[in-house]
Short mmCIF file of C-alpha atoms and ligand atoms in Angstrom, two decimals:
data_model
loop_
_atom_site.label_atom_id
_atom_site.label_comp_id
_atom_site.label_asym_id
_atom_site.label_seq_id
_atom_site.Cartn_x
_atom_site.Cartn_y
_atom_site.Cartn_z
CA UNK N 25 -61.15 19.01 -26.08
CA UNK N 26 -58.18 16.67 -26.01
CA UNK N 27 -57.99 14.47 -22.88
CA UNK N 28 -61.66 15.13 -22.19
CA UNK N 29 -63.93 13.83 -24.98
CA UNK N 30 -62.16 10.51 -25.44
CA UNK N 31 -62.62 9.83 -21.71
CA UNK N 32 -66.37 10.31 -22.08
CA UNK N 33 -66.96 8.10 -25.14
CA UNK N 34 -70.35 6.45 -25.00
CA UNK N 35 -69.45 3.20 -26.76
CA UNK N 36 -66.54 2.58 -24.40
CA UNK N 37 -68.79 3.34 -21.42
CA UNK N 38 -71.14 0.59 -22.56
CA UNK N 39 -68.28 -1.85 -22.95
CA UNK N 40 -66.87 -0.98 -19.54
CA UNK N 41 -70.31 -1.38 -18.01
CA UNK N 42 -70.57 -4.86 -19.46
CA UNK N 43 -67.09 -5.67 -18.16
CA UNK N 44 -68.09 -4.54 -14.68
CA UNK N 45 -71.36 -6.49 -14.74
CA UNK N 46 -69.42 -9.55 -15.83
CA UNK N 47 -66.80 -9.39 -13.09
CA UNK N 48 -68.88 -8.15 -10.14
CA UNK N 49 -69.81 -11.09 -7.92
CA UNK N 50 -73.59 -11.15 -7.60
CA UNK N 51 -73.26 -12.85 -4.22
CA UNK N 52 -71.84 -9.77 -2.55
CA UNK N 53 -72.23 -6.03 -2.12
CA UNK N 54 -69.47 -3.57 -3.14
CA UNK N 55 -69.46 -0.35 -1.10
CA UNK N 56 -67.11 2.06 -2.78
CA UNK N 57 -66.35 5.46 -1.30
CA UNK N 58 -65.42 8.10 -3.80
CA UNK N 59 -63.46 10.49 -1.63
CA UNK N 60 -63.66 13.52 -3.95
CA UNK N 61 -66.62 15.66 -4.76
CA UNK N 62 -65.28 15.69 -8.32
CA UNK N 63 -66.03 11.98 -8.56
CA UNK N 64 -69.46 12.43 -6.97
CA UNK N 65 -70.13 15.05 -9.62
CA UNK N 66 -69.00 12.76 -12.48
CA UNK N 67 -71.03 9.83 -11.13
CA UNK N 68 -74.18 11.95 -11.14
CA UNK N 69 -73.64 14.06 -14.21
CA UNK N 70 -72.91 11.10 -16.47
CA UNK N 71 -75.27 8.65 -14.81
CA UNK N 72 -72.42 6.27 -13.90
CA UNK N 73 -74.46 4.76 -11.06
CA UNK N 74 -77.16 3.86 -13.59
CA UNK N 75 -74.62 1.84 -15.57
CA UNK N 76 -73.62 -0.23 -12.54
CA UNK N 77 -75.10 -3.50 -11.34
CA UNK N 78 -77.35 -3.11 -8.29
CA UNK N 79 -74.75 -4.49 -5.88
CA UNK N 80 -72.30 -1.65 -6.55
CA UNK N 81 -72.96 1.22 -4.20
CA UNK N 82 -71.13 4.54 -4.32
CA UNK N 83 -70.74 6.18 -0.92
CA UNK N 84 -69.95 9.87 -1.17
CA UNK N 85 -66.94 11.07 0.82
CA UNK N 86 -65.82 14.36 2.35
CA UNK N 87 -63.55 15.48 -0.51
CA UNK N 88 -65.17 18.84 -1.11
CA UNK N 89 -63.05 21.60 0.44
CA UNK N 90 -65.93 24.03 0.67
CA UNK N 91 -68.07 21.43 2.44
CA UNK N 92 -65.62 20.45 5.16
CA UNK N 93 -64.72 23.95 6.36
CA UNK N 94 -66.42 24.48 9.74
CA UNK N 95 -68.79 27.40 10.13
CA UNK N 96 -66.51 29.03 12.72
CA UNK N 97 -63.85 29.68 10.09
CA UNK N 98 -66.36 31.37 7.78
CA UNK N 99 -67.51 33.46 10.75
CA UNK N 100 -63.84 34.41 11.16
CA UNK N 101 -63.63 35.50 7.53
CA UNK N 102 -66.80 37.62 7.83
CA UNK N 103 -65.39 39.17 10.98
CA UNK N 104 -62.12 40.01 9.19
CA UNK N 105 -63.87 41.90 6.43
CA UNK N 106 -66.54 43.57 8.57
CA UNK N 107 -64.62 44.44 11.73
CA UNK N 108 -61.09 44.88 10.42
CA UNK N 109 -62.20 46.50 7.18
CA UNK N 110 -59.90 44.45 4.96
CA UNK N 111 -60.40 43.54 1.31
CA UNK N 112 -61.18 39.84 1.57
CA UNK N 113 -60.37 37.78 -1.54
CA UNK N 114 -61.59 34.23 -1.97
CA UNK N 115 -62.66 31.60 -4.49
CA UNK N 116 -66.23 31.95 -5.73
CA UNK N 117 -67.67 28.90 -3.99
CA UNK N 118 -66.96 30.34 -0.56
CA UNK N 119 -69.25 33.34 -1.01
CA UNK N 120 -72.53 31.50 -0.57
CA UNK N 121 -71.62 29.08 2.23
CA UNK N 122 -73.95 29.72 5.16
CA UNK N 123 -72.24 31.04 8.29
CA UNK N 124 -73.67 31.65 11.75
CA UNK N 125 -76.86 33.68 12.07
CA UNK N 126 -77.84 33.04 8.45
CA UNK N 127 -74.99 35.21 7.22
CA UNK N 128 -72.59 34.51 4.37
CA UNK N 129 -69.77 36.38 2.69
CA UNK N 130 -72.19 37.27 -0.10
CA UNK N 131 -74.58 38.87 2.39
CA UNK N 132 -71.68 40.69 4.02
CA UNK N 133 -70.74 41.99 0.57
CA UNK N 134 -74.30 43.11 -0.06
CA UNK N 135 -74.07 44.97 3.25
CA UNK N 136 -71.06 46.92 1.99
CA UNK N 137 -68.13 44.71 3.05
CA UNK N 138 -65.29 44.57 0.51
CA UNK N 139 -65.41 40.89 -0.47
CA UNK N 140 -63.87 40.05 -3.84
CA UNK N 141 -64.17 36.82 -5.75
CA UNK N 142 -60.90 35.74 -7.33
CA UNK N 143 -60.13 32.99 -9.77
CA UNK N 144 -56.50 32.66 -8.76
CA UNK N 145 -54.05 33.78 -6.08
CA UNK N 146 -52.46 35.85 -8.87
CA UNK N 147 -55.64 37.99 -8.93
CA UNK N 148 -55.44 38.47 -5.16
CA UNK N 149 -51.84 39.68 -5.48
CA UNK N 150 -52.89 42.16 -8.13
CA UNK N 151 -55.62 43.53 -5.87
CA UNK N 152 -53.00 44.03 -3.13
CA UNK N 153 -50.68 45.86 -5.55
CA UNK N 154 -53.53 48.06 -6.79
CA UNK N 155 -54.63 48.97 -3.26
CA UNK N 156 -51.45 49.81 -1.35
CA UNK N 157 -53.41 51.71 1.30
CA UNK N 158 -55.65 48.75 2.19
CA UNK N 159 -55.09 45.44 3.95
CA UNK N 160 -55.82 42.55 1.58
CA UNK N 161 -56.51 39.09 3.04
CA UNK N 162 -56.70 35.99 0.91
CA UNK N 163 -59.15 33.51 2.47
CA UNK N 164 -57.33 30.33 1.41
CA UNK N 165 -59.19 27.03 1.36
CA UNK N 166 -58.68 23.71 -0.35
CA UNK N 167 -56.87 20.40 -0.35
CA UNK N 168 -53.36 19.62 -1.58
CA UNK N 169 -54.38 20.75 -5.09
CA UNK N 170 -55.07 24.32 -4.09
CA UNK N 171 -52.28 24.69 -1.53
CA UNK N 172 -49.32 25.04 -3.95
CA UNK N 173 -50.83 28.16 -5.62
CA UNK N 174 -51.13 29.76 -2.16
CA UNK N 175 -47.49 28.86 -1.49
CA UNK N 176 -46.41 30.49 -4.74
CA UNK N 177 -48.34 33.64 -3.80
CA UNK N 178 -46.72 33.83 -0.35
CA UNK N 179 -43.26 33.45 -1.85
CA UNK N 180 -44.04 36.17 -4.36
CA UNK N 181 -45.36 38.47 -1.63
CA UNK N 182 -42.17 38.09 0.38
CA UNK N 183 -39.97 38.70 -2.65
CA UNK N 184 -41.95 41.78 -3.61
CA UNK N 185 -42.29 43.01 -0.04
CA UNK N 186 -46.04 43.39 -0.49
CA UNK N 187 -46.74 44.32 3.12
CA UNK N 188 -50.49 44.83 2.83
CA UNK N 189 -51.15 41.18 1.85
CA UNK N 190 -51.79 38.26 4.19
CA UNK N 191 -53.31 34.79 4.01
CA UNK N 192 -56.02 33.33 6.23
CA UNK N 193 -54.95 29.73 5.80
CA UNK N 194 -57.49 26.89 5.86
CA UNK N 195 -55.67 24.33 3.74
CA UNK N 196 -56.43 20.74 4.69
CA UNK N 197 -54.91 17.33 3.96
CA UNK N 198 -56.54 14.32 2.36
CA UNK N 199 -54.88 11.23 3.92
CA UNK N 200 -55.85 12.14 7.52
CA UNK N 201 -59.49 12.51 6.43
CA UNK N 202 -59.51 9.03 4.88
CA UNK N 203 -57.96 7.69 8.05
CA UNK N 204 -60.58 9.44 10.17
CA UNK N 205 -63.41 7.90 8.16
CA UNK N 206 -61.93 4.45 8.63
CA UNK N 207 -61.46 5.14 12.34
CA UNK N 208 -64.88 6.58 13.19
CA UNK N 209 -67.20 4.25 15.09
CA UNK N 210 -69.71 4.36 12.20
CA UNK N 211 -67.31 2.48 9.98
CA UNK N 212 -65.37 0.50 12.56
CA UNK N 213 -68.46 -1.17 13.99
CA UNK N 214 -69.80 -1.49 10.44
CA UNK N 215 -73.03 -0.01 11.78
CA UNK N 216 -74.31 2.56 9.35
CA UNK N 217 -71.65 2.55 6.69
CA UNK N 218 -69.24 -0.09 5.60
CA UNK N 219 -66.61 0.78 3.02
CA UNK N 220 -64.85 -1.91 0.98
CA UNK N 221 -62.48 0.35 -0.90
CA UNK N 222 -61.80 3.86 -2.16
CA UNK N 223 -61.69 5.77 -5.39
CA UNK N 224 -58.78 8.03 -4.45
CA UNK N 225 -58.35 11.70 -5.36
CA UNK N 226 -57.08 12.51 -8.82
CA UNK N 227 -55.93 16.12 -8.76
CA UNK N 228 -54.79 15.97 -5.13
CA UNK N 229 -52.70 12.93 -6.07
CA UNK N 230 -51.18 14.75 -9.03
CA UNK N 231 -49.42 16.82 -6.35
CA UNK N 232 -48.83 14.34 -3.49
CA UNK N 233 -48.49 11.20 -5.64
CA UNK N 234 -50.03 7.81 -4.96
CA UNK N 235 -47.47 6.85 -2.32
CA UNK N 236 -49.18 8.53 0.72
CA UNK N 237 -52.13 6.10 0.47
CA UNK N 238 -49.99 2.97 0.66
CA UNK N 239 -49.80 2.81 4.47
CA UNK N 240 -53.57 3.35 4.68
CA UNK N 241 -54.33 0.55 2.24
CA UNK N 242 -52.11 -1.89 4.09
CA UNK N 243 -53.10 -0.91 7.62
CA UNK N 244 -56.87 -0.89 7.04
CA UNK N 245 -56.82 -3.59 4.38
CA UNK N 246 -58.75 -1.38 1.94
CA UNK N 247 -57.83 -1.06 -1.73
CA UNK N 248 -57.41 2.46 -3.13
CA UNK N 249 -57.57 3.27 -6.84
CA UNK N 250 -56.34 6.72 -7.86
CA UNK N 251 -59.09 7.61 -10.32
CA UNK N 252 -59.40 10.34 -12.94
CA UNK N 253 -62.47 12.58 -12.91
CA UNK N 254 -63.93 11.67 -16.31
CA UNK N 255 -66.74 9.10 -16.40
CA UNK N 256 -64.67 6.39 -18.13
CA UNK N 257 -61.93 6.89 -15.54
CA UNK N 258 -64.46 6.35 -12.77
CA UNK N 259 -65.77 3.18 -14.46
CA UNK N 260 -62.34 1.73 -15.17
CA UNK N 261 -61.29 2.46 -11.57
CA UNK N 262 -64.42 0.77 -10.28
CA UNK N 263 -63.53 -2.29 -12.32
CA UNK N 264 -59.99 -2.26 -10.90
CA UNK N 265 -61.42 -2.02 -7.38
CA UNK N 266 -63.82 -4.92 -8.01
CA UNK N 267 -60.93 -7.05 -9.22
CA UNK N 268 -58.89 -6.30 -6.10
CA UNK N 269 -61.84 -7.06 -3.83
CA UNK N 270 -62.60 -10.29 -5.68
CA UNK N 271 -58.99 -11.36 -5.31
CA UNK N 272 -58.76 -10.27 -1.66
CA UNK N 273 -56.05 -7.69 -2.41
CA UNK N 274 -55.76 -4.25 -0.80
CA UNK N 275 -53.23 -2.25 -2.76
CA UNK N 276 -52.90 1.24 -4.14
CA UNK N 277 -53.36 1.20 -7.91
CA UNK N 278 -53.23 4.16 -10.23
CA UNK N 279 -55.76 4.51 -13.05
CA UNK N 280 -54.93 8.18 -13.64
CA UNK N 281 -51.39 7.53 -14.87
CA UNK N 282 -51.58 10.31 -17.46
CA UNK N 283 -51.16 12.82 -14.62
CA UNK N 284 -50.34 10.98 -11.38
CA UNK N 285 -47.06 9.28 -10.49
CA UNK N 286 -46.09 7.52 -7.27
CA UNK N 287 -43.90 10.45 -6.23
CA UNK N 288 -46.19 13.29 -7.33
CA UNK N 289 -45.06 16.80 -8.20
CA UNK N 290 -41.81 17.28 -6.25
CA UNK N 291 -41.44 20.94 -7.15
CA UNK N 292 -44.90 21.75 -5.79
CA UNK N 293 -44.28 19.63 -2.68
CA UNK N 294 -41.06 21.51 -1.96
CA UNK N 295 -42.75 24.89 -2.32
CA UNK N 296 -45.54 23.82 0.03
CA UNK N 297 -43.02 22.49 2.57
CA UNK N 298 -41.09 25.74 2.46
CA UNK N 299 -44.14 27.87 3.28
CA UNK N 300 -46.38 25.61 5.34
CA UNK N 301 -46.09 23.21 8.25
CA UNK N 302 -48.54 20.82 9.91
CA UNK N 303 -51.14 22.42 12.15
CA UNK N 304 -51.37 20.57 15.45
CA UNK N 305 -55.14 20.21 15.09
CA UNK N 306 -57.94 21.49 12.87
CA UNK N 307 -61.70 21.16 12.92
CA UNK N 308 -63.45 19.64 9.91
CA UNK N 309 -67.18 19.83 9.41
CA UNK N 310 -68.52 16.33 9.97
CA UNK N 311 -65.21 14.81 10.99
CA UNK N 312 -64.54 17.01 14.02
CA UNK N 313 -61.13 17.94 15.40
CA UNK N 314 -58.36 15.98 13.69
CA UNK N 315 -54.70 16.20 14.65
CA UNK N 316 -52.23 16.99 11.86
CA UNK N 317 -54.99 17.26 9.28
CA UNK N 318 -54.31 20.79 8.09
CA UNK N 319 -51.52 23.25 7.35
CA UNK N 320 -50.44 26.53 8.89
CA UNK N 321 -48.02 29.19 7.71
CA UNK N 322 -44.42 28.72 8.87
CA UNK N 323 -42.65 31.16 11.17
CA UNK N 324 -40.50 32.38 8.26
CA UNK N 325 -43.67 33.72 6.62
CA UNK N 326 -45.43 34.75 9.86
CA UNK N 327 -45.67 38.41 8.84
CA UNK N 328 -48.04 37.37 6.04
CA UNK N 329 -50.18 35.20 8.29
CA UNK N 330 -53.59 36.83 8.78
CA UNK N 331 -54.05 34.87 12.00
CA UNK N 332 -51.03 36.74 13.38
CA UNK N 333 -51.81 40.11 11.88
CA UNK N 334 -55.41 40.21 13.05
CA UNK N 335 -57.31 38.80 15.95
CA UNK N 336 -58.84 35.51 14.75
CA UNK N 337 -60.57 33.78 17.65
CA UNK N 338 -61.57 30.11 17.71
CA UNK N 339 -65.31 30.13 17.17
CA UNK N 340 -67.43 27.14 18.10
CA UNK N 341 -70.44 27.43 15.82
CA UNK N 342 -73.11 24.86 15.21
CA UNK N 343 -74.63 23.85 11.90
CA UNK N 344 -78.16 24.82 10.93
CA UNK N 345 -80.63 22.67 12.84
CA UNK N 346 -81.71 19.74 10.71
CA UNK N 347 -78.79 20.01 8.25
CA UNK N 348 -77.26 16.57 7.81
CA UNK N 349 -73.99 17.75 6.19
CA UNK N 350 -71.84 16.29 8.99
CA UNK N 351 -73.26 12.77 8.59
CA UNK N 352 -73.34 13.05 4.79
CA UNK N 353 -69.66 14.03 4.77
CA UNK N 354 -68.84 10.87 6.70
CA UNK N 355 -70.78 8.79 4.19
CA UNK N 356 -73.29 7.70 6.85
CA UNK N 357 -76.33 9.44 5.33
CA UNK N 358 -77.41 10.49 1.87
CA UNK N 359 -78.72 13.94 0.92
CA UNK N 360 -82.21 12.50 0.46
CA UNK N 361 -82.14 11.51 4.15
CA UNK N 362 -82.11 15.20 5.07
CA UNK N 363 -85.53 16.64 5.82
CA UNK N 364 -84.50 20.03 4.45
CA UNK N 365 -83.25 18.65 1.10
CA UNK N 366 -85.06 20.23 -1.82
CA UNK N 367 -87.65 21.92 0.38
CA UNK N 368 -85.99 24.45 2.64
CA UNK N 369 -82.53 23.81 1.19
CA UNK N 370 -81.78 24.28 -2.52
CA UNK N 371 -78.75 25.63 -4.42
CA UNK N 372 -80.53 29.02 -4.62
CA UNK N 373 -80.85 29.20 -0.83
CA UNK N 374 -78.46 26.65 0.65
CA UNK N 375 -78.76 25.80 4.34
CA UNK N 376 -75.57 23.77 4.47
CA UNK N 377 -72.22 23.73 2.70
CA UNK N 378 -72.97 20.48 0.82
CA UNK N 379 -75.59 22.33 -1.24
CA UNK N 380 -73.28 25.18 -2.24
CA UNK N 381 -70.36 23.76 -4.17
CA UNK N 382 -71.15 21.73 -7.28
CA UNK N 383 -68.91 19.06 -5.74
CA UNK N 384 -71.09 18.86 -2.65
CA UNK N 385 -73.19 15.70 -2.46
CA UNK N 386 -76.43 17.62 -1.89
CA UNK N 387 -75.83 19.86 -4.90
CA UNK N 388 -75.02 16.81 -7.06
CA UNK N 389 -78.23 15.07 -5.97
CA UNK N 390 -80.23 18.20 -6.59
CA UNK N 391 -78.78 18.91 -10.04
CA UNK N 392 -78.74 15.42 -11.48
CA UNK N 393 -80.30 12.86 -9.22
CA UNK N 394 -83.21 14.12 -7.20
CA UNK N 395 -85.78 12.17 -9.19
CA UNK N 396 -83.88 8.96 -8.75
CA UNK N 397 -84.07 6.25 -6.18
CA UNK N 398 -81.17 6.24 -3.66
CA UNK N 399 -79.55 3.36 -5.49
CA UNK N 400 -80.98 3.20 -8.99
CA UNK N 401 -80.78 0.03 -11.00
CA UNK N 402 -80.67 -0.40 -14.75
CA UNK N 403 -78.49 0.46 -17.68
CA UNK N 404 -78.87 3.83 -19.26
CA UNK N 405 -75.70 4.22 -21.27
CA UNK N 406 -77.24 7.18 -23.09
CA UNK N 407 -76.54 9.40 -20.15
CA UNK N 408 -72.81 9.22 -20.77
CA UNK N 409 -72.30 12.14 -23.13
CA UNK R 156 -63.61 24.12 -6.64
CA UNK R 157 -61.36 21.20 -7.56
CA UNK R 158 -62.12 21.64 -11.21
CA UNK R 159 -59.02 21.25 -13.34
CA UNK R 160 -58.86 21.28 -17.12
CA UNK R 161 -56.36 19.98 -19.66
CA UNK R 162 -54.80 22.79 -21.66
CA UNK R 163 -52.11 23.14 -24.29
CA UNK R 164 -49.24 25.57 -23.82
CA UNK R 165 -49.07 27.93 -26.80
CA UNK R 166 -46.72 30.61 -25.47
CA UNK R 167 -44.30 30.72 -22.60
CA UNK R 168 -42.42 33.44 -20.73
CA UNK R 169 -39.73 31.67 -18.73
CA UNK R 170 -38.73 34.86 -16.89
CA UNK R 171 -42.15 35.30 -15.27
CA UNK R 172 -43.27 31.66 -15.31
CA UNK R 173 -46.42 32.79 -17.11
CA UNK R 174 -47.77 30.76 -20.02
CA UNK R 175 -50.59 31.28 -22.47
CA UNK R 176 -52.64 28.11 -22.74
CA UNK R 177 -55.43 27.00 -25.03
CA UNK R 178 -58.37 25.28 -23.37
CA UNK R 179 -60.45 24.22 -26.34
CA UNK R 180 -61.06 27.54 -28.12
CA UNK R 181 -60.32 29.69 -25.10
CA UNK R 182 -56.91 31.27 -24.42
CA UNK R 183 -55.79 32.06 -20.94
CA UNK R 184 -52.74 33.17 -18.98
CA UNK R 185 -51.65 30.79 -16.26
CA UNK R 186 -48.66 30.38 -13.98
CA UNK R 187 -46.30 27.47 -14.63
CA UNK R 188 -44.33 28.10 -11.43
CA UNK R 189 -45.33 24.67 -10.10
CA UNK R 190 -44.19 22.56 -13.05
CA UNK R 191 -40.69 21.57 -14.02
CA UNK R 192 -39.48 21.72 -17.65
CA UNK R 193 -42.60 22.82 -19.48
CA UNK R 194 -42.39 23.56 -23.16
CA UNK R 195 -44.65 24.86 -25.91
CA UNK R 196 -47.11 22.21 -27.11
CA UNK R 197 -47.07 20.38 -23.76
CA UNK R 198 -50.44 19.58 -22.26
CA UNK R 199 -50.87 20.57 -18.63
CA UNK R 200 -53.65 20.33 -16.06
CA UNK R 201 -54.92 23.81 -15.09
CA UNK R 202 -56.38 24.57 -11.68
CA UNK R 203 -57.12 28.02 -10.17
CA UNK R 204 -54.82 29.73 -12.65
CA UNK R 205 -51.85 27.38 -12.23
CA UNK R 206 -50.55 24.40 -14.18
CA UNK R 207 -50.43 21.52 -11.68
CA UNK R 208 -48.74 18.86 -13.77
CA UNK R 209 -47.93 17.77 -17.26
CA UNK R 210 -50.23 15.27 -18.96
CA UNK R 211 -48.52 12.28 -20.49
CA UNK R 212 -49.68 11.46 -23.98
CA UNK R 213 -48.40 7.85 -23.86
CA UNK R 214 -50.05 7.17 -20.51
CA UNK R 215 -53.33 8.64 -21.75
CA UNK R 216 -53.23 6.26 -24.72
CA UNK R 217 -52.40 3.33 -22.47
CA UNK R 218 -55.44 4.09 -20.30
CA UNK R 219 -57.69 4.37 -23.35
CA UNK R 220 -56.40 0.98 -24.51
CA UNK R 221 -57.24 -0.45 -21.08
CA UNK R 222 -60.84 0.75 -21.40
CA UNK R 223 -61.17 -1.05 -24.70
CA UNK R 224 -59.64 -4.20 -23.23
CA UNK R 225 -61.99 -4.29 -20.24
CA UNK R 226 -64.88 -4.10 -22.63
CA UNK R 227 -63.47 -6.82 -24.88
CA UNK R 228 -62.98 -9.14 -21.96
CA UNK R 229 -66.65 -8.72 -21.10
CA UNK R 230 -67.61 -9.23 -24.73
CA UNK R 231 -65.70 -12.49 -25.14
CA UNK R 232 -67.25 -14.12 -22.11
CA UNK R 233 -70.77 -12.89 -22.84
S1 LIG V 606 -79.85 19.26 1.96
FE1 LIG V 606 -79.09 21.19 2.77
S2 LIG V 606 -79.61 21.15 4.92
FE2 LIG V 606 -79.73 19.05 4.17
S3 LIG V 606 -77.71 18.17 4.50
FE3 LIG V 606 -77.69 19.00 2.47
S4 LIG V 606 -76.87 21.04 2.71
FE4 LIG V 606 -77.50 20.37 4.77
#
């Protein structure tokens, strides 16, 4: 596939690995947080960590939308479908996320609730058109990448006058999460986790551009490289980060120029701004309540807001006892530090959200890395396909 | 969840903003409502049934050249 295979080429991976080994200063440690689960996935699937010198340490960040949604919001979704008898549409990953009382949307479905997995908001609209007598709620989750499709759907719904459709909005924003990680005591006091720089989101940045990270980089003196999701992109971005750190720079640089510009996708931004506005505060799993870290539906679209149409209470729910997702999402702990990892908690019966989505750190460790040491050393270029 | 794939536009209906794209061997209908000025043969990044952005051929080549350079630099010093 064009734009995929050439960014996975094995011979180039070996060359890049040698370049990195050459330029990394053996006298220091490089702690690099990859914000996105997509990068975590690439690092594990292609054995990128194995190609790195021992002093380069990838810290996995909270950039997995399924992982950061607090349990209370999933409880809300289950309540909507069970108590209000709506057709609840959502992306596949949401179905298996554990909610309170060992429930999940999948279990609700098995119990007769009308939960439908959709691939796209376009599918959810079709379900609403096909079921004029039923209320259809789209359980919307995701970062800036997934928000514009929800905005398009809401515009379409208003144009069509599709009165039986509404959105339960849980869209969240990336820059506030990065800021929160740099602000939490764990990082500030450089106690458990110290981060030298970031591999920044690729697909999120294709929408918002690289510009929103500039203030962060300057203020916290941390370099950010916007990195593509293919293994060679991750390696090249790591090299760019090492160079900045060696030279004492802290800038935003863009490795993923084939898709990301400084300004981003203006058309998508305008659509999002027309439909959504900042939510005063929103709870993230692991990061807690963060002001202005999420979006809500604007007044002009209020009639399609499920939180207006139905009763959606604020639910304070706690994670499964022993699940370390909150600390893993902050980069403080690794999945292997969790006592439930691989014993009680597996992708077949996940106890926490980080084991559900393939972008979750626990799922990545389970699928590709559970036999490895926490920070494996050695060069195994063969693992890059 | 954040999975996005490069795809080539093979047919386009400007009235509905719906395009047929080829992802490898697979053909699929996606919305191009989020992208300005798309045309047949453009490559776009597909995510949850929508094209998010165009992919720049020149920039892709430039990045591939950078990979090769980084390696060379290592090679020369080694
Ligand atoms: S292994 Fe399971 S229980 Fe442990 S942190 Fe990960 S998701 Fe939570």
